[in-house]
Coordinates of C-alpha atoms in Angstrom, one line a residue:
Chain O
M253 CA 0.0 0.0 0.0
A254 CA 1.4 3.4 -1.0
V255 CA -0.1 6.8 -0.7
D256 CA -0.1 9.5 -3.3
N257 CA 0.0 13.3 -3.0
Q258 CA -3.7 13.5 -3.1
T259 CA -4.0 11.2 0.0
V260 CA -1.4 13.3 1.8
E261 CA -3.5 16.5 1.1
Q262 CA -6.6 14.7 2.3
I263 CA -5.0 13.6 5.6
A264 CA -3.5 17.1 6.1
F265 CA -7.0 18.6 5.7
L266 CA -8.5 16.2 8.2
S267 CA -5.7 17.0 10.7
R268 CA -6.0 20.7 10.0
L269 CA -2.3 20.9 9.1
K270 CA -0.9 23.0 6.4
I271 CA 1.6 21.3 4.2
D272 CA 3.3 23.5 1.6
E273 CA 3.2 22.4 -2.0
N274 CA 7.0 21.9 -2.1
K275 CA 6.8 19.7 1.0
L276 CA 4.2 17.3 -0.5
E277 CA 6.6 15.0 -2.2
E278 CA 8.8 14.7 0.9
T279 CA 5.8 14.1 3.2
K280 CA 4.5 11.4 0.8
D281 CA 7.8 9.6 1.0
E282 CA 7.8 9.8 4.8
F283 CA 4.3 8.3 4.9
N284 CA 5.3 5.5 2.6
K285 CA 8.4 4.7 4.6
I286 CA 6.2 4.2 7.6
L287 CA 3.7 2.2 5.6
N288 CA 6.4 0.0 4.2
W289 CA 7.7 -0.7 7.7
V290 CA 4.1 -1.6 8.8
A291 CA 3.8 -3.8 5.8
E292 CA 6.9 -5.7 6.9
L293 CA 5.3 -6.2 10.4
Q294 CA 2.2 -7.5 8.7
E295 CA 4.1 -10.4 7.3
V296 CA 3.7 -12.0 10.7
N297 CA 0.7 -14.3 10.8
T298 CA -1.8 -12.8 13.3
D299 CA -4.8 -14.9 12.4
N300 CA -6.9 -15.6 15.5
V301 CA -4.9 -13.1 17.5
E302 CA -7.0 -10.3 19.1
Q303 CA -5.5 -6.8 18.8
L304 CA -3.7 -5.7 21.9
V305 CA -5.5 -2.6 22.9
S306 CA -3.7 -2.1 26.2
V307 CA -1.2 -4.0 28.3
N308 CA -3.3 -3.0 31.3
E309 CA -6.4 -5.2 31.0
E310 CA -7.8 -5.4 34.5
N311 CA -7.0 -2.1 35.9
L312 CA -9.5 0.5 34.8
F313 CA -9.9 2.8 37.7
C314 CA -13.5 4.2 38.1
R315 CA -14.7 7.2 39.9
E316 CA -17.7 7.4 42.2
D317 CA -20.5 9.6 40.9
V318 CA -19.8 12.7 42.9
V319 CA -19.7 16.3 41.7
K320 CA -16.5 17.9 42.9
D321 CA -15.3 19.9 39.9
G322 CA -16.6 22.7 37.7
N323 CA -17.8 26.1 39.0
I324 CA -14.4 27.5 37.9
K325 CA -15.8 29.6 35.0
N326 CA -13.3 32.4 35.4
E327 CA -10.3 30.0 35.4
V328 CA -11.6 28.2 32.4
L329 CA -12.3 31.3 30.5
K330 CA -8.9 32.7 31.4
N331 CA -7.4 30.4 28.8
V332 CA -9.7 31.5 26.0
P333 CA -8.4 33.7 23.2
L334 CA -11.8 35.4 23.2
S335 CA -14.8 35.1 25.4
E336 CA -18.0 37.1 25.4
F337 CA -21.0 36.9 27.8
G338 CA -19.4 33.9 29.5
Y339 CA -19.1 31.9 26.3
F340 CA -16.1 30.8 24.2
A341 CA -16.4 33.0 21.1
V342 CA -15.0 31.4 17.9
P343 CA -15.2 32.3 14.2
K344 CA -18.6 31.4 12.9
V345 CA -18.8 27.7 12.4
V346 CA -22.4 27.2 11.2
E347 CA -22.5 25.0 8.1
Chain Z
M1195 CA -48.4 -5.9 6.2
A1196 CA -50.2 -4.3 3.4
E1197 CA -50.2 -0.9 5.1
N1198 CA -46.4 -0.7 4.9
I1199 CA -46.3 -0.6 1.1
I1200 CA -45.6 2.7 -0.7
K1201 CA -47.8 2.4 -3.8
T1202 CA -47.4 4.5 -6.9
Q1203 CA -48.8 4.3 -10.4
N1204 CA -45.7 2.5 -11.5
G1205 CA -45.1 0.0 -8.7
E1206 CA -44.8 -0.9 -5.1
W1207 CA -42.0 0.1 -2.8
E1208 CA -40.9 -0.8 0.7
M1209 CA -39.1 1.4 3.2
V1210 CA -36.1 0.2 5.2
C1211 CA -35.2 2.2 8.2
G1212 CA -32.8 2.0 11.1
L1213 CA -32.3 4.4 14.0
E1214 CA -29.4 5.8 16.0
I1215 CA -30.5 7.2 19.3
H1216 CA -28.4 9.2 21.7
C1217 CA -29.7 9.0 25.3
Q1218 CA -28.2 11.3 27.9
I1219 CA -27.3 9.1 30.9
I1220 CA -28.8 10.2 34.2
S1221 CA -25.9 10.7 36.6
K1222 CA -24.8 13.5 38.9
S1223 CA -21.4 14.1 37.3
K1224 CA -20.0 13.7 33.8
I1225 CA -18.7 10.5 32.3
F1226 CA -15.0 11.4 32.4
S1227 CA -14.9 14.4 34.8
S1228 CA -16.4 15.3 38.1
A1229 CA -18.2 18.4 36.9
S1230 CA -22.0 18.5 37.3
T1231 CA -24.4 17.4 34.6
E1232 CA -27.2 19.7 35.7
Y1233 CA -29.3 21.2 32.9
G1234 CA -29.9 24.9 32.7
A1235 CA -26.9 26.3 34.5
D1236 CA -25.2 29.5 33.3
A1237 CA -22.9 29.1 30.4
N1238 CA -19.7 27.3 31.2
E1239 CA -20.5 27.0 34.9
N1240 CA -20.4 23.2 34.9
V1241 CA -17.1 22.9 33.2
S1242 CA -13.8 21.4 34.5
F1243 CA -10.4 21.6 32.8
V1244 CA -10.9 18.0 31.6
D1245 CA -14.1 19.0 29.8
V1246 CA -12.3 21.7 27.8
A1247 CA -9.2 19.5 27.2
M1248 CA -6.6 21.5 28.9
P1249 CA -3.1 20.0 28.4
G1250 CA -2.4 17.2 30.8
M1251 CA -6.0 16.6 31.8
L1252 CA -6.9 12.9 31.8
P1253 CA -10.3 11.2 31.7
V1254 CA -11.5 9.1 34.7
L1255 CA -14.5 6.9 34.0
N1256 CA -17.7 7.4 36.1
E1257 CA -18.8 4.0 37.4
E1258 CA -22.4 5.2 37.6
C1259 CA -22.5 5.8 33.8
V1260 CA -21.4 2.2 33.2
R1261 CA -24.0 0.9 35.6
Q1262 CA -26.8 2.9 33.9
A1263 CA -25.8 1.7 30.4
V1264 CA -25.6 -1.9 31.6
K1265 CA -29.1 -1.5 33.2
T1266 CA -30.4 -0.1 29.9
G1267 CA -28.9 -3.0 28.0
L1268 CA -30.5 -5.5 30.4
G1269 CA -33.9 -3.7 30.0
L1270 CA -33.6 -4.2 26.2
N1271 CA -32.8 -7.9 26.6
A1272 CA -29.4 -7.3 25.2
K1273 CA -26.1 -9.0 25.7
I1274 CA -23.7 -7.2 28.1
N1275 CA -20.1 -7.5 27.0
N1276 CA -17.7 -8.3 29.8
R1277 CA -15.0 -6.4 27.9
S1278 CA -15.4 -3.2 26.0
V1279 CA -12.9 -0.7 24.6
F1280 CA -12.9 3.0 24.4
S1281 CA -11.8 4.6 21.1
R1282 CA -11.1 8.0 19.8
K1283 CA -13.2 9.4 17.0
N1284 CA -11.3 12.2 15.5
Y1285 CA -12.9 15.3 14.0
F1286 CA -12.6 19.0 14.3
Y1287 CA -15.5 21.1 15.5
A1288 CA -15.6 23.9 18.0
D1289 CA -18.0 22.1 20.3
L1290 CA -15.4 19.3 20.8
P1291 CA -12.3 20.8 22.5
Q1292 CA -10.3 17.6 22.5
G1293 CA -10.4 17.3 18.7
Y1294 CA -11.7 13.8 19.2
Q1295 CA -14.7 12.2 21.0
I1296 CA -14.1 9.4 23.4
T1297 CA -16.5 6.7 22.4
Q1298 CA -16.6 3.0 21.7
Y1299 CA -16.2 1.5 18.3
E1300 CA -15.3 -2.2 17.6
Y1301 CA -16.1 -3.3 21.2
P1302 CA -19.2 -1.7 22.5
L1303 CA -20.4 -2.2 26.1
V1304 CA -23.8 -3.7 25.0
G1305 CA -24.3 -6.1 22.2
E1306 CA -27.4 -7.4 20.4
G1307 CA -30.9 -7.1 22.0
E1308 CA -34.5 -7.0 21.2
V1309 CA -37.5 -4.8 21.9
V1310 CA -41.2 -5.7 21.3
I1311 CA -43.2 -2.8 20.0
D1312 CA -47.0 -2.5 20.2
L1313 CA -48.6 -1.2 17.1
P1314 CA -51.9 0.8 17.1
N1315 CA -53.8 -2.1 15.5
G1316 CA -52.9 -4.3 18.5
E1317 CA -50.2 -6.3 16.8
T1318 CA -46.7 -6.6 18.2
R1319 CA -43.3 -6.7 16.3
K1320 CA -39.8 -7.4 17.4
I1321 CA -37.1 -4.8 16.6
G1322 CA -33.5 -5.8 16.8
I1323 CA -30.9 -3.8 18.7
E1324 CA -27.5 -3.9 17.2
R1325 CA -25.5 -2.4 20.0
I1326 CA -25.3 0.3 22.7
H1327 CA -22.0 2.1 23.4
I1328 CA -21.1 4.8 25.8
E1329 CA -19.4 8.1 24.9
Q1330 CA -19.2 11.8 25.8
D1331 CA -21.6 14.5 24.7
T1332 CA -20.4 17.7 23.0
G1333 CA -20.8 21.3 23.9
K1334 CA -23.5 23.5 22.5
S1335 CA -23.0 26.1 19.8
I1336 CA -25.0 29.2 19.6
H1337 CA -25.0 30.9 16.2
D1338 CA -27.6 33.6 16.4
I1339 CA -26.2 36.1 19.0
N1340 CA -23.4 37.5 16.9
P1341 CA -23.3 37.6 13.1
K1342 CA -19.6 36.9 12.8
K1343 CA -19.0 34.5 15.7
S1344 CA -20.3 31.3 17.2
Y1345 CA -20.6 31.1 21.0
I1346 CA -19.8 27.8 22.7
D1347 CA -21.1 26.6 26.1
Y1348 CA -19.3 23.5 27.3
N1349 CA -21.7 22.6 30.1
R1350 CA -23.0 19.7 28.1
A1351 CA -19.5 18.7 27.0
G1352 CA -18.6 15.4 28.7
V1353 CA -22.1 14.4 29.9
G1354 CA -22.4 10.7 29.5
L1355 CA -24.3 9.4 26.4
M1356 CA -25.6 6.0 25.4
E1357 CA -25.7 5.6 21.7
L1358 CA -28.2 2.9 20.7
V1359 CA -28.2 1.5 17.2
T1360 CA -31.0 -0.6 15.9
K1361 CA -31.0 -3.1 13.1
P1362 CA -32.6 -1.8 9.9
D1363 CA -35.9 -3.5 11.0
F1364 CA -38.4 -0.7 10.5
R1365 CA -40.8 -0.8 7.6
S1366 CA -43.0 2.2 8.5
A1367 CA -42.9 5.5 10.3
E1368 CA -45.6 4.0 12.6
E1369 CA -43.2 1.3 13.8
V1370 CA -40.5 3.9 14.4
G1371 CA -43.0 5.9 16.5
A1372 CA -44.0 2.9 18.5
F1373 CA -40.3 2.0 19.1
L1374 CA -39.4 5.5 20.3
K1375 CA -42.3 5.5 22.8
K1376 CA -41.4 2.0 24.1
L1377 CA -37.7 3.0 24.5
R1378 CA -38.6 6.2 26.2
S1379 CA -40.9 4.3 28.6
I1380 CA -38.2 1.7 29.4
V1381 CA -35.4 4.2 30.1
R1382 CA -37.8 6.3 32.2
Y1383 CA -38.8 3.2 34.2
L1384 CA -35.2 2.3 34.7
G1385 CA -34.2 5.9 35.6
T1386 CA -31.3 5.8 33.1
C1387 CA -32.4 8.6 30.8
D1388 CA -35.2 11.1 31.2
G1389 CA -36.2 10.6 27.5
N1390 CA -37.2 14.3 26.8
M1391 CA -36.7 14.7 23.0
D1392 CA -37.6 18.3 23.1
E1393 CA -34.9 19.1 25.7
G1394 CA -32.4 17.0 23.7
S1395 CA -31.8 14.4 26.4
M1396 CA -32.9 11.8 23.8
R1397 CA -32.0 12.5 20.2
C1398 CA -32.8 10.4 17.2
D1399 CA -31.2 10.1 13.8
A1400 CA -33.0 7.9 11.2
S1401 CA -31.4 6.2 8.2
V1402 CA -33.9 5.7 5.4
S1403 CA -33.7 3.9 2.1
V1404 CA -36.4 2.3 -0.1
R1405 CA -36.4 -0.7 -2.4
P1406 CA -38.9 -2.3 -4.8
L1407 CA -41.3 -4.5 -2.8
G1408 CA -39.9 -8.1 -2.7
S1409 CA -36.3 -7.1 -3.3
L1410 CA -33.9 -7.8 -0.5
D1411 CA -31.0 -5.6 -1.5
L1412 CA -30.2 -2.5 0.5
R1413 CA -29.9 0.7 -1.4
P1414 CA -27.9 3.8 -0.4
R1415 CA -29.5 5.6 2.6
A1416 CA -30.1 9.1 3.7
E1417 CA -29.5 9.9 7.4
I1418 CA -31.9 12.4 8.8
K1419 CA -30.5 14.4 11.7
N1420 CA -31.7 16.8 14.3
V1421 CA -35.3 15.8 14.7
N1422 CA -36.7 16.6 18.2
S1423 CA -40.0 14.8 18.7
V1424 CA -41.5 11.5 17.9
K1425 CA -44.1 13.1 15.7
F1426 CA -41.4 14.9 13.6
V1427 CA -39.3 11.8 13.3
M1428 CA -42.3 10.0 11.8
Q1429 CA -43.1 12.9 9.5
A1430 CA -39.4 13.1 8.3
I1431 CA -39.2 9.3 7.6
D1432 CA -42.5 9.3 5.6
Y1433 CA -41.4 12.3 3.6
E1434 CA -38.0 11.0 2.9
A1435 CA -39.2 7.5 1.8
K1436 CA -41.7 9.1 -0.7
R1437 CA -39.0 11.5 -1.9
Q1438 CA -36.6 8.6 -2.7
V1439 CA -39.3 6.6 -4.5
E1440 CA -40.0 9.6 -6.7
V1441 CA -36.3 10.0 -7.5
Y1442 CA -36.0 6.4 -8.5
E1443 CA -39.2 6.4 -10.5
N1444 CA -37.9 9.4 -12.4
G1445 CA -34.8 7.5 -13.3
G1446 CA -32.5 9.1 -10.7
S1447 CA -30.3 7.6 -8.1
I1448 CA -29.7 8.3 -4.4
E1449 CA -26.3 8.9 -3.0
Q1450 CA -25.5 8.2 0.6
Q1451 CA -26.1 11.5 2.3
T1452 CA -27.0 13.4 5.5
R1453 CA -30.2 15.5 5.5
N1454 CA -31.9 17.9 7.9
F1455 CA -35.6 18.0 8.7
D1456 CA -37.4 21.3 8.5
Q1457 CA -40.2 21.3 11.1
N1458 CA -42.0 24.2 9.3
T1459 CA -42.4 22.5 5.9
G1460 CA -42.3 18.9 7.0
E1461 CA -39.5 18.3 4.4
T1462 CA -36.0 16.9 4.6
K1463 CA -33.2 19.0 3.0
F1464 CA -29.8 17.9 1.7
L1465 CA -27.0 18.8 4.1
R1466 CA -23.9 17.0 2.9
V1467 CA -22.7 13.8 1.3
K1468 CA -22.1 11.3 4.1
E1469 CA -18.5 11.3 5.3
N1470 CA -16.6 8.1 5.0
A1471 CA -16.1 6.3 8.4
N1472 CA -12.4 6.1 7.7
E1473 CA -12.1 9.9 8.0
Y1474 CA -12.8 9.6 11.7
R1475 CA -9.5 7.7 12.1
Y1476 CA -10.7 5.7 15.1
F1477 CA -8.1 4.2 17.3
P1478 CA -8.1 2.7 20.8
E1479 CA -8.1 5.4 23.5
P1480 CA -4.7 5.4 25.1
D1481 CA -5.8 7.2 28.2
L1482 CA -8.3 4.5 29.3
P1483 CA -7.6 0.8 29.6
P1484 CA -10.4 -1.6 28.3
L1485 CA -13.5 -1.7 30.5
V1486 CA -13.6 -5.2 32.0
L1487 CA -16.8 -6.1 33.9
S1488 CA -17.2 -9.1 36.2
D1489 CA -20.3 -11.2 36.0
E1490 CA -20.9 -10.2 39.7
F1491 CA -21.1 -6.6 38.7
I1492 CA -23.6 -7.3 35.9
E1493 CA -25.7 -9.4 38.3
S1494 CA -25.6 -6.6 40.9
V1495 CA -27.0 -4.3 38.3
R1496 CA -29.7 -6.8 37.3
N1497 CA -30.8 -7.0 40.9
E1498 CA -31.3 -3.3 41.0
M1499 CA -33.8 -3.4 38.1
C1500 CA -37.4 -2.5 38.6
E1501 CA -40.4 -4.2 37.0
L1502 CA -40.5 -3.0 33.3
P1503 CA -43.6 -1.7 31.5
D1504 CA -44.3 -4.9 29.6
T1505 CA -44.1 -7.2 32.6
K1506 CA -46.2 -4.8 34.7
K1507 CA -48.8 -4.7 32.0
E1508 CA -49.0 -8.4 31.8
R1509 CA -49.4 -8.6 35.6
F1510 CA -52.1 -6.0 35.6
V1511 CA -54.0 -8.0 33.0
H1512 CA -53.6 -11.4 34.7
E1513 CA -53.6 -10.6 38.4
L1514 CA -55.8 -7.5 38.5
K1515 CA -58.0 -8.6 35.6
L1516 CA -57.7 -5.2 33.8
P1517 CA -58.5 -5.0 30.1
H1518 CA -55.4 -4.8 27.9
Y1519 CA -56.2 -1.2 26.9
D1520 CA -56.4 0.0 30.5
A1521 CA -53.2 -1.8 31.5
S1522 CA -51.3 -0.2 28.5
V1523 CA -52.5 3.3 29.4
L1524 CA -51.7 2.9 33.1
C1525 CA -48.3 1.3 32.5
E1526 CA -47.0 3.8 30.0
N1527 CA -45.3 5.7 32.8
K1528 CA -44.0 4.3 36.0
E1529 CA -45.4 7.0 38.3
T1530 CA -48.9 6.5 37.0
A1531 CA -48.7 2.7 37.3
E1532 CA -47.5 3.0 40.9
F1533 CA -50.2 5.5 41.8
F1534 CA -52.8 3.3 40.3
E1535 CA -51.5 0.2 42.0
K1536 CA -51.4 1.9 45.4
A1537 CA -55.0 3.1 44.9
A1538 CA -56.2 -0.3 43.6
T1539 CA -54.6 -2.6 46.3
G1540 CA -57.4 -4.6 48.0
R1541 CA -60.1 -3.1 45.8
D1542 CA -61.9 -3.7 42.5
A1543 CA -59.1 -2.8 40.2
K1544 CA -61.3 -2.0 37.2
K1545 CA -63.4 0.5 39.2
V1546 CA -60.2 2.2 40.4
A1547 CA -58.8 2.2 36.8
N1548 CA -62.0 3.9 35.6
W1549 CA -61.5 6.7 38.2
V1550 CA -57.8 7.1 37.5
M1551 CA -58.2 7.2 33.7
G1552 CA -61.4 9.2 33.8
D1553 CA -62.1 11.9 36.3
F1554 CA -58.6 11.8 37.8
F1555 CA -56.6 12.3 34.6
A1556 CA -59.2 14.8 33.4
M1557 CA -58.6 16.8 36.6
L1558 CA -54.8 16.8 36.2
N1559 CA -55.1 17.9 32.6
A1560 CA -57.6 20.7 33.4
K1561 CA -55.4 22.0 36.2
H1562 CA -52.1 21.4 34.3
L1563 CA -50.8 19.4 37.2
S1564 CA -48.3 16.5 37.2
L1565 CA -49.1 13.4 39.2
E1566 CA -46.7 14.3 42.0
N1567 CA -48.5 17.6 42.6
S1568 CA -51.9 16.0 42.6
P1569 CA -54.2 17.3 45.4
V1570 CA -55.8 13.8 45.5
S1571 CA -53.6 11.0 46.9
A1572 CA -53.7 7.4 45.8
E1573 CA -55.0 6.4 49.2
N1574 CA -57.9 8.9 49.1
L1575 CA -58.9 7.9 45.6
G1576 CA -59.0 4.3 46.7
A1577 CA -61.1 5.3 49.7
L1578 CA -63.5 7.1 47.5
V1579 CA -64.0 3.9 45.5
D1580 CA -64.6 2.1 48.8
L1581 CA -67.4 4.5 49.7
I1582 CA -69.1 3.7 46.4
S1583 CA -68.6 0.0 46.7
N1584 CA -69.9 0.0 50.2
N1585 CA -73.0 2.0 49.2
I1586 CA -72.1 4.8 51.6
I1587 CA -72.4 7.2 48.6
N1588 CA -73.8 6.8 45.1
G1589 CA -72.0 7.5 41.9
K1590 CA -73.4 10.9 41.4
T1591 CA -72.4 12.1 44.9
A1592 CA -69.0 10.5 44.4
K1593 CA -68.3 13.1 41.6
D1594 CA -69.2 15.9 44.0
V1595 CA -67.0 14.4 46.7
F1596 CA -64.2 14.1 44.2
A1597 CA -64.5 17.8 43.3
I1598 CA -64.2 18.7 47.0
M1599 CA -61.2 16.4 47.4
V1600 CA -59.5 18.3 44.6
E1601 CA -60.3 21.6 46.2
T1602 CA -59.4 20.7 49.8
G1603 CA -57.2 17.6 49.6
K1604 CA -59.4 16.2 52.4
A1605 CA -60.1 12.4 52.7
P1606 CA -63.4 11.4 51.1
D1607 CA -65.0 10.0 54.3
V1608 CA -64.4 13.3 56.1
I1609 CA -66.0 15.2 53.3
V1610 CA -69.0 12.9 53.3
E1611 CA -69.5 13.3 57.1
E1612 CA -68.9 17.1 57.1
N1613 CA -71.4 17.7 54.3
G1614 CA -74.0 15.1 55.3
L1615 CA -73.6 13.3 51.9
R1616 CA -74.0 9.8 53.3
Q1617 CA -76.4 7.9 51.1
V1618 CA -79.8 7.2 52.5
T1619 CA -80.4 3.5 52.4
D1620 CA -83.0 3.5 55.1
T1621 CA -86.2 2.4 53.3
K1622 CA -88.5 4.2 55.7
A1623 CA -86.7 7.6 55.1
I1624 CA -87.0 7.2 51.4
E1625 CA -90.6 6.1 51.6
S1626 CA -91.5 9.2 53.4
I1627 CA -89.9 11.4 50.7
V1628 CA -91.7 9.4 48.0
D1629 CA -95.0 9.8 49.8
A1630 CA -94.5 13.5 50.0
V1631 CA -93.6 13.8 46.3
I1632 CA -96.7 11.8 45.3
K1633 CA -98.9 13.9 47.5
E1634 CA -97.6 17.2 46.1
N1635 CA -98.0 16.1 42.4
P1636 CA -101.4 14.6 41.9
D1637 CA -101.5 15.6 38.2
N1638 CA -98.4 13.8 37.3
V1639 CA -99.4 10.8 39.3
A1640 CA -102.6 10.7 37.3
A1641 CA -100.7 11.1 34.1
Y1642 CA -98.3 8.3 35.0
K1643 CA -101.1 6.0 35.8
G1644 CA -102.8 7.0 32.6
G1645 CA -99.8 5.5 30.7
K1646 CA -97.1 8.2 30.7
Q1647 CA -94.5 5.8 31.8
N1648 CA -91.6 8.2 31.0
L1649 CA -92.7 10.3 33.9
M1650 CA -90.9 7.8 36.2
G1651 CA -87.6 9.6 35.5
W1652 CA -89.1 12.9 36.6
F1653 CA -90.3 11.3 39.9
V1654 CA -86.9 9.8 40.6
G1655 CA -85.4 13.3 39.9
Q1656 CA -87.8 14.9 42.4
V1657 CA -87.0 12.4 45.2
M1658 CA -83.2 12.7 44.6
K1659 CA -83.5 16.4 44.7
Q1660 CA -85.4 16.4 48.0
S1661 CA -82.9 14.0 49.4
K1662 CA -80.1 16.4 48.3
G1663 CA -78.7 13.6 46.1
T1664 CA -78.1 11.2 49.0
A1665 CA -80.9 8.7 48.4
N1666 CA -79.8 5.3 47.0
P1667 CA -81.1 5.5 43.4
A1668 CA -81.9 1.8 43.2
L1669 CA -84.1 2.0 46.3
V1670 CA -85.8 5.1 45.0
N1671 CA -86.7 3.4 41.8
Q1672 CA -88.0 0.3 43.6
I1673 CA -90.1 2.2 46.1
L1674 CA -91.6 4.5 43.5
K1675 CA -92.6 1.6 41.3
E1676 CA -94.3 0.0 44.3
K1677 CA -96.2 3.1 45.3
L1678 CA -97.2 4.3 41.8
G1679 CA -98.3 0.7 41.0

């Protein structure tokens, strides 16, 4: 499996990354290097082997259902480039 | 199922529909943070650093959300998976500060299940559940305050959601409506979601396609988003199926797409071509290990479950001898069923059902009251039925007593005593009133004896009036007949 320049552009769009025209070729080659390496790994037979999601299977720590966070509006909004009327204000995103 | 065919001049078509329903989980705190889930707070008041994805913040799973989703799965006769895995669904939108939603993808918490729906014609049908997974809700965007900006409120961001996916088993809008009502009733019974579509705590997307009747292939579907009532979902599905049939019959084709429903016109409108699932670049969530549940945990949730509407309905029919219709009406919501059962215990259940579904519901409606604010308690309504059954008051007086109960909240026996409404069953007392009426109305007596039989009603009325409505009507009739010959 090899990617072309168009696929690189599509992935860049989905990731909201800007890749300059003159960097396309180089990025494509980097992608393909990684894919080739993965292709090599795929030579190993993994039929009937479940994917390893985590090495930590039995240790998911759960919280009790208690409210003890929030009500820190000012601290939260302190990190916002622009806030108005207590909201995060962002460029219009309606479709 | 003849009524499910879409007939045109050129042929017969069938609709194929499946649903995706997002149910907000009832819990005090959010699914991955300890901020409150309370609805209606000021903007960004119930927000923690986790909810807005500040660097270094990590999700910690709320056990109650897991419990609620397992309970819902059990209520839908679904398989609970002992092992499920959280995944990241990546996309950019301002209401999702992480840049990805924590959800479940290949390994959902709840697997296949089944819901029996009741159709208006009395038939039932089984609808398959594909899966339920748990995930986080997004923030809310407000677009209409400022023409150049969108405002975001993250209070809802991180509230726990159950996303329920059905199999494409629906063949009509009516079946979809029946399913949504049944689902709403079940989650409300279980207390796992409040099921208010208009407030957005239950949200439904419908995938609709059509095919020539008899064909088994699935054609490209349109997903209809943002529909906020059962009625509108049904309208949208009906409209969309007919639209697709028209497109096909005119030689066109349907592309997989997302559409919006316009409440004002009842039409669906093209929004965008459906994104490819690949574009979400799902991968296992590195911040949360897999969720592994023991059988003991699942059993402990099962033990917390209450009786569900279908089981309750069957019990009302078999144990309390209620007609099916009455049982369905009374069991639709848990509070009503509990109120009825409290009132009916140890009494003629059908008589109590008549009062609950008749005068009692009418009173709540007229006064815009909910059951919990009712001035008439279940005990008092039951006691009223006792007074009638024991011939202490007659049916007519009972309505007056009920009206006073509504006004004062007093117990019916107290009202009867205070107002002297006890029914007169003393034959001598009634006889003396009858005698007086006969004596005062010689003309009508003569007319009656001359053949005007319908005057009997008038005589009964006079006696009842003189007794201030307390005479036992059966006795009055009997004595009048004897005396008038």
